[in-house]
Amino acid sequence: MSLKNTLSLPFRFWIVAAIAFINSVSFTIIIPVLYPYAKQFGLSNFEASLLTTAYAASQFVGTPILGKLSDRLGRKPLLIASLVGTVVANAIACVAGTPWLLFSARILDGVTGGNTSIARAIVSDTTPHEQRSKAFGVFSAVFRLGFVAGPALSYAAQQVPAFPGVSSLGMSFAVAGVMAAIAVVLSWVALPETHPSDPDCPVNWQDFGVRDLVGVFQSAGDRQFGRAFILTFLSGSTFTIFTFALQPFFLNALEQDARTLAIAIGNASALLAGFPFKRVP
């Protein structure tokens, strides 16, 4: 793929790619601090792992709903709403004084965390058919780049003076919230609507239910999408298990601190981001 062909992608694509990068960074900033932050609240290792589970389970439930709403109400308002949810969730997390507030923040971030799927839908809306494969390839590369930048910013966030009432670890949540707020402004100002709402097709809340979640599992058996579904699930599971298991090992067994942990996860993310996964046809 030549640089000239890459730059020929529509301007709107680059706006949503920038939003995806910022969103990826705001997510990966908190990966190196989630476990040590949970330990500050006196949570056990199992309870700390539930913070990741709460986020993932909430995202699993919320993403299909956000996707369907974006088809009915338009991409832009749902993208902005989901990013605002990330801003609020990180603001709560950085000042949380009790474990239940921290869990509430992770659940809120998960429920409103379907912005990447909406961003992908915008890519599909804004690129012609002959450029679509190239656009999704560039989009994935930009998103993976955020996985490299996030832990580095997490390390930097722990170096700056903390806000009153916020710990050095909590500063990573504050920076993540600021990054998400930048994405909100960028979406509001620079991103045009790519899929306007249809007044003749109002939202019917009876269409949102358990069958949406059942459809996700059924897609695993689809001849066209099944392999991609399973590979995505396995890839995500591997990344999540590795990044969480590394944290107690690094802090407890190797007796390192949270700042060094951010560097270690950043290096691991850089390796994973550059791993040549085979494209599924």
mmCIF file of N, CA and C in Angstrom, residues 45-159:
data_model
loop_
_atom_site.group_PDB
_atom_site.id
_atom_site.type_symbol
_atom_site.label_atom_id
_atom_site.label_comp_id
_atom_site.label_asym_id
_atom_site.label_seq_id
_atom_site.Cartn_x
_atom_site.Cartn_y
_atom_site.Cartn_z
ATOM 1 N N ASN A 45 -6.927 -10.019 44.690
ATOM 2 C CA ASN A 45 -6.583 -10.225 43.283
ATOM 3 C C ASN A 45 -7.810 -10.588 42.457
ATOM 4 N N PHE A 46 -8.660 -11.451 43.017
ATOM 5 C CA PHE A 46 -9.877 -11.843 42.300
ATOM 6 C C PHE A 46 -10.794 -10.648 42.109
ATOM 7 N N GLU A 47 -10.974 -9.858 43.163
ATOM 8 C CA GLU A 47 -11.845 -8.684 43.062
ATOM 9 C C GLU A 47 -11.285 -7.675 42.065
ATOM 10 N N ALA A 48 -9.974 -7.547 42.018
ATOM 11 C CA ALA A 48 -9.356 -6.646 41.038
ATOM 12 C C ALA A 48 -9.614 -7.135 39.624
ATOM 13 N N SER A 49 -9.580 -8.450 39.432
ATOM 14 C CA SER A 49 -9.851 -8.982 38.091
ATOM 15 C C SER A 49 -11.281 -8.707 37.670
ATOM 16 N N LEU A 50 -12.193 -8.598 38.641
ATOM 17 C CA LEU A 50 -13.594 -8.333 38.320
ATOM 18 C C LEU A 50 -13.795 -6.934 37.748
ATOM 19 N N LEU A 51 -12.859 -6.027 37.996
ATOM 20 C CA LEU A 51 -12.952 -4.704 37.379
ATOM 21 C C LEU A 51 -12.862 -4.815 35.858
ATOM 22 N N THR A 52 -11.962 -5.670 35.379
ATOM 23 C CA THR A 52 -11.848 -5.909 33.950
ATOM 24 C C THR A 52 -13.076 -6.647 33.430
ATOM 25 N N THR A 53 -13.546 -7.625 34.213
ATOM 26 C CA THR A 53 -14.738 -8.385 33.814
ATOM 27 C C THR A 53 -15.960 -7.475 33.728
ATOM 28 N N ALA A 54 -16.112 -6.583 34.701
ATOM 29 C CA ALA A 54 -17.263 -5.678 34.711
ATOM 30 C C ALA A 54 -17.271 -4.793 33.471
ATOM 31 N N TYR A 55 -16.107 -4.305 33.090
ATOM 32 C CA TYR A 55 -16.003 -3.471 31.891
ATOM 33 C C TYR A 55 -16.356 -4.277 30.646
ATOM 34 N N ALA A 56 -15.758 -5.459 30.512
ATOM 35 C CA ALA A 56 -15.955 -6.262 29.303
ATOM 36 C C ALA A 56 -17.398 -6.732 29.179
ATOM 37 N N ALA A 57 -17.996 -7.187 30.294
ATOM 38 C CA ALA A 57 -19.375 -7.665 30.258
ATOM 39 C C ALA A 57 -20.336 -6.528 29.917
ATOM 40 N N SER A 58 -20.080 -5.351 30.475
ATOM 41 C CA SER A 58 -20.932 -4.197 30.181
ATOM 42 C C SER A 58 -20.806 -3.778 28.719
ATOM 43 N N GLN A 59 -19.593 -3.850 28.191
ATOM 44 C CA GLN A 59 -19.387 -3.511 26.790
ATOM 45 C C GLN A 59 -20.067 -4.529 25.874
ATOM 46 N N PHE A 60 -20.035 -5.799 26.266
ATOM 47 C CA PHE A 60 -20.689 -6.845 25.492
ATOM 48 C C PHE A 60 -22.187 -6.588 25.376
ATOM 49 N N VAL A 61 -22.789 -6.097 26.466
ATOM 50 C CA VAL A 61 -24.222 -5.805 26.461
ATOM 51 C C VAL A 61 -24.505 -4.500 25.722
ATOM 52 N N GLY A 62 -23.666 -3.479 25.950
ATOM 53 C CA GLY A 62 -23.964 -2.155 25.428
ATOM 54 C C GLY A 62 -23.655 -1.947 23.960
ATOM 55 N N THR A 63 -22.628 -2.628 23.436
ATOM 56 C CA THR A 63 -22.192 -2.365 22.062
ATOM 57 C C THR A 63 -23.265 -2.666 21.017
ATOM 58 N N PRO A 64 -23.956 -3.820 21.066
ATOM 59 C CA PRO A 64 -25.007 -4.043 20.064
ATOM 60 C C PRO A 64 -26.122 -3.011 20.118
ATOM 61 N N ILE A 65 -26.442 -2.550 21.335
ATOM 62 C CA ILE A 65 -27.496 -1.545 21.478
ATOM 63 C C ILE A 65 -27.054 -0.217 20.875
ATOM 64 N N LEU A 66 -25.814 0.208 21.178
ATOM 65 C CA LEU A 66 -25.303 1.449 20.596
ATOM 66 C C LEU A 66 -25.233 1.351 19.078
ATOM 67 N N GLY A 67 -24.814 0.195 18.562
ATOM 68 C CA GLY A 67 -24.738 0.031 17.119
ATOM 69 C C GLY A 67 -26.089 0.148 16.455
ATOM 70 N N LYS A 68 -27.101 -0.488 17.040
ATOM 71 C CA LYS A 68 -28.441 -0.420 16.456
ATOM 72 C C LYS A 68 -29.017 0.994 16.560
ATOM 73 N N LEU A 69 -28.759 1.660 17.699
ATOM 74 C CA LEU A 69 -29.232 3.035 17.847
ATOM 75 C C LEU A 69 -28.566 3.963 16.829
ATOM 76 N N SER A 70 -27.283 3.712 16.525
ATOM 77 C CA SER A 70 -26.598 4.563 15.543
ATOM 78 C C SER A 70 -27.189 4.381 14.150
ATOM 79 N N ASP A 71 -27.752 3.199 13.879
ATOM 80 C CA ASP A 71 -28.435 2.988 12.601
ATOM 81 C C ASP A 71 -29.740 3.775 12.538
ATOM 82 N N ARG A 72 -30.374 3.947 13.694
ATOM 83 C CA ARG A 72 -31.679 4.629 13.738
ATOM 84 C C ARG A 72 -31.548 6.138 13.943
ATOM 85 N N LEU A 73 -30.618 6.543 14.823
ATOM 86 C CA LEU A 73 -30.536 7.951 15.235
ATOM 87 C C LEU A 73 -29.371 8.705 14.623
ATOM 88 N N GLY A 74 -28.496 8.002 13.910
ATOM 89 C CA GLY A 74 -27.328 8.652 13.327
ATOM 90 C C GLY A 74 -26.061 8.275 14.065
ATOM 91 N N ARG A 75 -24.940 8.280 13.333
ATOM 92 C CA ARG A 75 -23.658 7.875 13.928
ATOM 93 C C ARG A 75 -23.130 8.931 14.905
ATOM 94 N N LYS A 76 -23.181 10.193 14.485
ATOM 95 C CA LYS A 76 -22.513 11.246 15.253
ATOM 96 C C LYS A 76 -23.035 11.389 16.678
ATOM 97 N N PRO A 77 -24.365 11.493 16.889
ATOM 98 C CA PRO A 77 -24.822 11.666 18.283
ATOM 99 C C PRO A 77 -24.490 10.481 19.172
ATOM 100 N N LEU A 78 -24.519 9.266 18.610
ATOM 101 C CA LEU A 78 -24.205 8.090 19.426
ATOM 102 C C LEU A 78 -22.712 8.004 19.714
ATOM 103 N N LEU A 79 -21.885 8.404 18.748
ATOM 104 C CA LEU A 79 -20.442 8.430 18.987
ATOM 105 C C LEU A 79 -20.107 9.432 20.085
ATOM 106 N N ILE A 80 -20.690 10.617 20.002
ATOM 107 C CA ILE A 80 -20.433 11.643 21.017
ATOM 108 C C ILE A 80 -20.930 11.183 22.384
ATOM 109 N N ALA A 81 -22.133 10.588 22.426
ATOM 110 C CA ALA A 81 -22.690 10.132 23.704
ATOM 111 C C ALA A 81 -21.799 9.064 24.340
ATOM 112 N N SER A 82 -21.289 8.145 23.525
ATOM 113 C CA SER A 82 -20.445 7.083 24.078
ATOM 114 C C SER A 82 -19.117 7.643 24.582
ATOM 115 N N LEU A 83 -18.566 8.630 23.874
ATOM 116 C CA LEU A 83 -17.322 9.250 24.326
ATOM 117 C C LEU A 83 -17.531 10.066 25.598
ATOM 118 N N VAL A 84 -18.669 10.729 25.708
ATOM 119 C CA VAL A 84 -18.988 11.458 26.944
ATOM 120 C C VAL A 84 -19.078 10.480 28.114
ATOM 121 N N GLY A 85 -19.638 9.289 27.861
ATOM 122 C CA GLY A 85 -19.680 8.266 28.900
ATOM 123 C C GLY A 85 -18.295 7.902 29.388
ATOM 124 N N THR A 86 -17.335 7.824 28.461
ATOM 125 C CA THR A 86 -15.946 7.529 28.840
ATOM 126 C C THR A 86 -15.361 8.658 29.680
ATOM 127 N N VAL A 87 -15.656 9.896 29.313
ATOM 128 C CA VAL A 87 -15.173 11.048 30.081
ATOM 129 C C VAL A 87 -15.696 10.992 31.512
ATOM 130 N N VAL A 88 -17.005 10.782 31.652
ATOM 131 C CA VAL A 88 -17.621 10.750 32.983
ATOM 132 C C VAL A 88 -17.092 9.572 33.799
ATOM 133 N N ALA A 89 -16.964 8.414 33.163
ATOM 134 C CA ALA A 89 -16.485 7.220 33.871
ATOM 135 C C ALA A 89 -15.082 7.426 34.412
ATOM 136 N N ASN A 90 -14.205 8.012 33.608
ATOM 137 C CA ASN A 90 -12.835 8.238 34.073
ATOM 138 C C ASN A 90 -12.773 9.310 35.148
ATOM 139 N N ALA A 91 -13.655 10.301 35.051
ATOM 140 C CA ALA A 91 -13.702 11.332 36.091
ATOM 141 C C ALA A 91 -14.114 10.715 37.431
ATOM 142 N N ILE A 92 -15.093 9.811 37.388
ATOM 143 C CA ILE A 92 -15.520 9.132 38.622
ATOM 144 C C ILE A 92 -14.396 8.258 39.167
ATOM 145 N N ALA A 93 -13.744 7.520 38.273
ATOM 146 C CA ALA A 93 -12.700 6.585 38.703
ATOM 147 C C ALA A 93 -11.525 7.306 39.361
ATOM 148 N N CYS A 94 -11.151 8.458 38.825
ATOM 149 C CA CYS A 94 -9.944 9.123 39.342
ATOM 150 C C CYS A 94 -10.160 9.706 40.733
ATOM 151 N N VAL A 95 -11.420 9.978 41.119
ATOM 152 C CA VAL A 95 -11.690 10.538 42.453
ATOM 153 C C VAL A 95 -12.443 9.559 43.342
ATOM 154 N N ALA A 96 -12.651 8.319 42.846
ATOM 155 C CA ALA A 96 -13.432 7.341 43.610
ATOM 156 C C ALA A 96 -12.799 7.104 44.979
ATOM 157 N N GLY A 97 -13.646 7.094 46.007
ATOM 158 C CA GLY A 97 -13.147 6.845 47.350
ATOM 159 C C GLY A 97 -13.536 5.487 47.883
ATOM 160 N N THR A 98 -14.410 4.792 47.164
ATOM 161 C CA THR A 98 -14.879 3.477 47.600
ATOM 162 C C THR A 98 -14.845 2.508 46.430
ATOM 163 N N PRO A 99 -14.737 1.211 46.702
ATOM 164 C CA PRO A 99 -14.704 0.233 45.604
ATOM 165 C C PRO A 99 -15.948 0.248 44.743
ATOM 166 N N TRP A 100 -17.129 0.491 45.337
ATOM 167 C CA TRP A 100 -18.345 0.440 44.527
ATOM 168 C C TRP A 100 -18.380 1.572 43.511
ATOM 169 N N LEU A 101 -17.787 2.718 43.848
ATOM 170 C CA LEU A 101 -17.705 3.807 42.867
ATOM 171 C C LEU A 101 -16.767 3.427 41.727
ATOM 172 N N LEU A 102 -15.675 2.751 42.055
ATOM 173 C CA LEU A 102 -14.730 2.322 41.033
ATOM 174 C C LEU A 102 -15.390 1.304 40.102
ATOM 175 N N PHE A 103 -16.135 0.362 40.675
ATOM 176 C CA PHE A 103 -16.855 -0.610 39.849
ATOM 177 C C PHE A 103 -17.920 0.080 38.999
ATOM 178 N N SER A 104 -18.602 1.070 39.575
ATOM 179 C CA SER A 104 -19.627 1.802 38.818
ATOM 180 C C SER A 104 -19.008 2.519 37.622
ATOM 181 N N ALA A 105 -17.826 3.085 37.822
ATOM 182 C CA ALA A 105 -17.138 3.774 36.742
ATOM 183 C C ALA A 105 -16.772 2.811 35.623
ATOM 184 N N ARG A 106 -16.278 1.623 35.984
ATOM 185 C CA ARG A 106 -15.900 0.640 34.966
ATOM 186 C C ARG A 106 -17.125 0.128 34.209
ATOM 187 N N ILE A 107 -18.245 -0.045 34.897
ATOM 188 C CA ILE A 107 -19.474 -0.495 34.229
ATOM 189 C C ILE A 107 -19.979 0.581 33.278
ATOM 190 N N LEU A 108 -19.978 1.843 33.726
ATOM 191 C CA LEU A 108 -20.415 2.937 32.855
ATOM 192 C C LEU A 108 -19.528 3.039 31.619
ATOM 193 N N ASP A 109 -18.219 2.922 31.825
ATOM 194 C CA ASP A 109 -17.301 2.991 30.687
ATOM 195 C C ASP A 109 -17.558 1.837 29.716
ATOM 196 N N GLY A 110 -17.900 0.665 30.251
ATOM 197 C CA GLY A 110 -18.183 -0.469 29.385
ATOM 198 C C GLY A 110 -19.476 -0.312 28.606
ATOM 199 N N VAL A 111 -20.532 0.118 29.278
ATOM 200 C CA VAL A 111 -21.833 0.281 28.625
ATOM 201 C C VAL A 111 -21.749 1.284 27.485
ATOM 202 N N THR A 112 -20.979 2.344 27.680
ATOM 203 C CA THR A 112 -20.851 3.378 26.650
ATOM 204 C C THR A 112 -19.603 3.179 25.800
ATOM 205 N N GLY A 113 -18.989 1.981 25.903
ATOM 206 C CA GLY A 113 -17.709 1.747 25.236
ATOM 207 C C GLY A 113 -17.810 1.202 23.829
ATOM 208 N N GLY A 114 -18.969 1.352 23.188
ATOM 209 C CA GLY A 114 -19.116 0.838 21.833
ATOM 210 C C GLY A 114 -18.715 1.820 20.756
ATOM 211 N N ASN A 115 -17.930 2.844 21.140
ATOM 212 C CA ASN A 115 -17.597 3.888 20.159
ATOM 213 C C ASN A 115 -16.707 3.372 19.035
ATOM 214 N N THR A 116 -15.909 2.331 19.285
ATOM 215 C CA THR A 116 -15.061 1.803 18.216
ATOM 216 C C THR A 116 -15.900 1.158 17.122
ATOM 217 N N SER A 117 -16.959 0.447 17.529
ATOM 218 C CA SER A 117 -17.831 -0.161 16.519
ATOM 219 C C SER A 117 -18.557 0.912 15.715
ATOM 220 N N ILE A 118 -18.936 2.010 16.374
ATOM 221 C CA ILE A 118 -19.577 3.115 15.645
ATOM 222 C C ILE A 118 -18.576 3.760 14.699
ATOM 223 N N ALA A 119 -17.329 3.908 15.157
ATOM 224 C CA ALA A 119 -16.290 4.489 14.304
ATOM 225 C C ALA A 119 -16.066 3.626 13.065
ATOM 226 N N ARG A 120 -16.080 2.311 13.241
ATOM 227 C CA ARG A 120 -15.921 1.414 12.089
ATOM 228 C C ARG A 120 -17.094 1.563 11.120
ATOM 229 N N ALA A 121 -18.291 1.757 11.666
ATOM 230 C CA ALA A 121 -19.448 1.969 10.806
ATOM 231 C C ALA A 121 -19.296 3.263 10.009
ATOM 232 N N ILE A 122 -18.710 4.287 10.634
ATOM 233 C CA ILE A 122 -18.479 5.555 9.934
ATOM 234 C C ILE A 122 -17.466 5.361 8.809
ATOM 235 N N VAL A 123 -16.434 4.540 9.063
ATOM 236 C CA VAL A 123 -15.460 4.234 8.013
ATOM 237 C C VAL A 123 -16.156 3.599 6.822
ATOM 238 N N SER A 124 -17.057 2.663 7.103
ATOM 239 C CA SER A 124 -17.801 2.013 6.033
ATOM 240 C C SER A 124 -18.685 3.008 5.294
ATOM 241 N N ASP A 125 -19.269 3.963 6.035
ATOM 242 C CA ASP A 125 -20.142 4.968 5.413
ATOM 243 C C ASP A 125 -19.372 5.927 4.515
ATOM 244 N N THR A 126 -18.136 6.235 4.867
ATOM 245 C CA THR A 126 -17.425 7.346 4.235
ATOM 246 C C THR A 126 -16.445 6.936 3.143
ATOM 247 N N THR A 127 -16.203 5.657 2.976
ATOM 248 C CA THR A 127 -15.228 5.228 1.970
ATOM 249 C C THR A 127 -15.922 4.457 0.855
ATOM 250 N N PRO A 128 -15.553 4.711 -0.394
ATOM 251 C CA PRO A 128 -16.120 3.938 -1.504
ATOM 252 C C PRO A 128 -15.695 2.478 -1.417
ATOM 253 N N HIS A 129 -16.442 1.631 -2.090
ATOM 254 C CA HIS A 129 -16.225 0.190 -1.988
ATOM 255 C C HIS A 129 -14.788 -0.207 -2.343
ATOM 256 N N GLU A 130 -14.220 0.406 -3.380
ATOM 257 C CA GLU A 130 -12.888 0.014 -3.827
ATOM 258 C C GLU A 130 -11.795 0.423 -2.846
ATOM 259 N N GLN A 131 -12.091 1.343 -1.923
ATOM 260 C CA GLN A 131 -11.101 1.777 -0.928
ATOM 261 C C GLN A 131 -11.369 1.210 0.457
ATOM 262 N N ARG A 132 -12.420 0.433 0.602
ATOM 263 C CA ARG A 132 -12.857 0.031 1.942
ATOM 264 C C ARG A 132 -11.846 -0.868 2.649
ATOM 265 N N SER A 133 -11.287 -1.850 1.934
ATOM 266 C CA SER A 133 -10.302 -2.743 2.560
ATOM 267 C C SER A 133 -9.088 -1.952 3.028
ATOM 268 N N LYS A 134 -8.631 -1.032 2.189
ATOM 269 C CA LYS A 134 -7.490 -0.193 2.555
ATOM 270 C C LYS A 134 -7.826 0.676 3.767
ATOM 271 N N ALA A 135 -9.037 1.227 3.783
ATOM 272 C CA ALA A 135 -9.433 2.106 4.881
ATOM 273 C C ALA A 135 -9.464 1.347 6.205
ATOM 274 N N PHE A 136 -10.015 0.144 6.197
ATOM 275 C CA PHE A 136 -10.077 -0.629 7.436
ATOM 276 C C PHE A 136 -8.681 -1.078 7.876
ATOM 277 N N GLY A 137 -7.791 -1.329 6.913
ATOM 278 C CA GLY A 137 -6.420 -1.663 7.271
ATOM 279 C C GLY A 137 -5.718 -0.517 7.957
ATOM 280 N N VAL A 138 -5.863 0.692 7.413
ATOM 281 C CA VAL A 138 -5.256 1.881 8.016
ATOM 282 C C VAL A 138 -5.895 2.165 9.375
ATOM 283 N N PHE A 139 -7.223 2.004 9.459
ATOM 284 C CA PHE A 139 -7.941 2.234 10.711
ATOM 285 C C PHE A 139 -7.403 1.316 11.805
ATOM 286 N N SER A 140 -7.229 0.032 11.488
ATOM 287 C CA SER A 140 -6.714 -0.928 12.463
ATOM 288 C C SER A 140 -5.294 -0.572 12.886
ATOM 289 N N ALA A 141 -4.482 -0.113 11.935
ATOM 290 C CA ALA A 141 -3.103 0.263 12.253
ATOM 291 C C ALA A 141 -3.072 1.460 13.206
ATOM 292 N N VAL A 142 -3.917 2.448 12.938
ATOM 293 C CA VAL A 142 -3.976 3.637 13.796
ATOM 294 C C VAL A 142 -4.474 3.253 15.187
ATOM 295 N N PHE A 143 -5.484 2.369 15.225
ATOM 296 C CA PHE A 143 -6.024 1.929 16.517
ATOM 297 C C PHE A 143 -4.966 1.182 17.320
ATOM 298 N N ARG A 144 -4.194 0.315 16.658
ATOM 299 C CA ARG A 144 -3.131 -0.418 17.345
ATOM 300 C C ARG A 144 -2.027 0.519 17.825
ATOM 301 N N LEU A 145 -1.790 1.589 17.085
ATOM 302 C CA LEU A 145 -0.789 2.559 17.507
ATOM 303 C C LEU A 145 -1.160 3.166 18.857
ATOM 304 N N GLY A 146 -2.458 3.327 19.091
ATOM 305 C CA GLY A 146 -2.906 3.827 20.382
ATOM 306 C C GLY A 146 -2.559 2.897 21.521
ATOM 307 N N PHE A 147 -2.485 1.579 21.251
ATOM 308 C CA PHE A 147 -2.102 0.618 22.278
ATOM 309 C C PHE A 147 -0.642 0.800 22.680
ATOM 310 N N VAL A 148 0.167 1.325 21.764
ATOM 311 C CA VAL A 148 1.569 1.584 22.067
ATOM 312 C C VAL A 148 1.713 2.889 22.854
ATOM 313 N N ALA A 149 0.943 3.898 22.453
ATOM 314 C CA ALA A 149 1.064 5.223 23.074
ATOM 315 C C ALA A 149 0.430 5.271 24.461
ATOM 316 N N GLY A 150 -0.630 4.483 24.690
ATOM 317 C CA GLY A 150 -1.357 4.562 25.953
ATOM 318 C C GLY A 150 -0.512 4.288 27.179
ATOM 319 N N PRO A 151 0.189 3.152 27.260
ATOM 320 C CA PRO A 151 1.016 2.892 28.456
ATOM 321 C C PRO A 151 2.106 3.935 28.674
ATOM 322 N N ALA A 152 2.655 4.485 27.586
ATOM 323 C CA ALA A 152 3.674 5.532 27.736
ATOM 324 C C ALA A 152 3.065 6.772 28.400
ATOM 325 N N LEU A 153 1.851 7.124 27.988
ATOM 326 C CA LEU A 153 1.179 8.262 28.617
ATOM 327 C C LEU A 153 0.790 7.940 30.064
ATOM 328 N N SER A 154 0.502 6.663 30.340
ATOM 329 C CA SER A 154 0.209 6.270 31.713
ATOM 330 C C SER A 154 1.428 6.506 32.607
ATOM 331 N N TYR A 155 2.600 6.156 32.085
ATOM 332 C CA TYR A 155 3.847 6.402 32.829
ATOM 333 C C TYR A 155 4.031 7.903 33.059
ATOM 334 N N ALA A 156 3.798 8.703 32.000
ATOM 335 C CA ALA A 156 3.961 10.153 32.123
ATOM 336 C C ALA A 156 2.970 10.739 33.123
ATOM 337 N N ALA A 157 1.743 10.195 33.126
ATOM 338 C CA ALA A 157 0.711 10.714 34.029
ATOM 339 C C ALA A 157 1.098 10.510 35.494
ATOM 340 N N GLN A 158 1.846 9.448 35.766
ATOM 341 C CA GLN A 158 2.268 9.179 37.138
ATOM 342 C C GLN A 158 3.433 10.061 37.583
ATOM 343 N N GLN A 159 4.042 10.762 36.638
ATOM 344 C CA GLN A 159 5.172 11.628 36.966
ATOM 345 C C GLN A 159 4.746 13.057 37.311
#
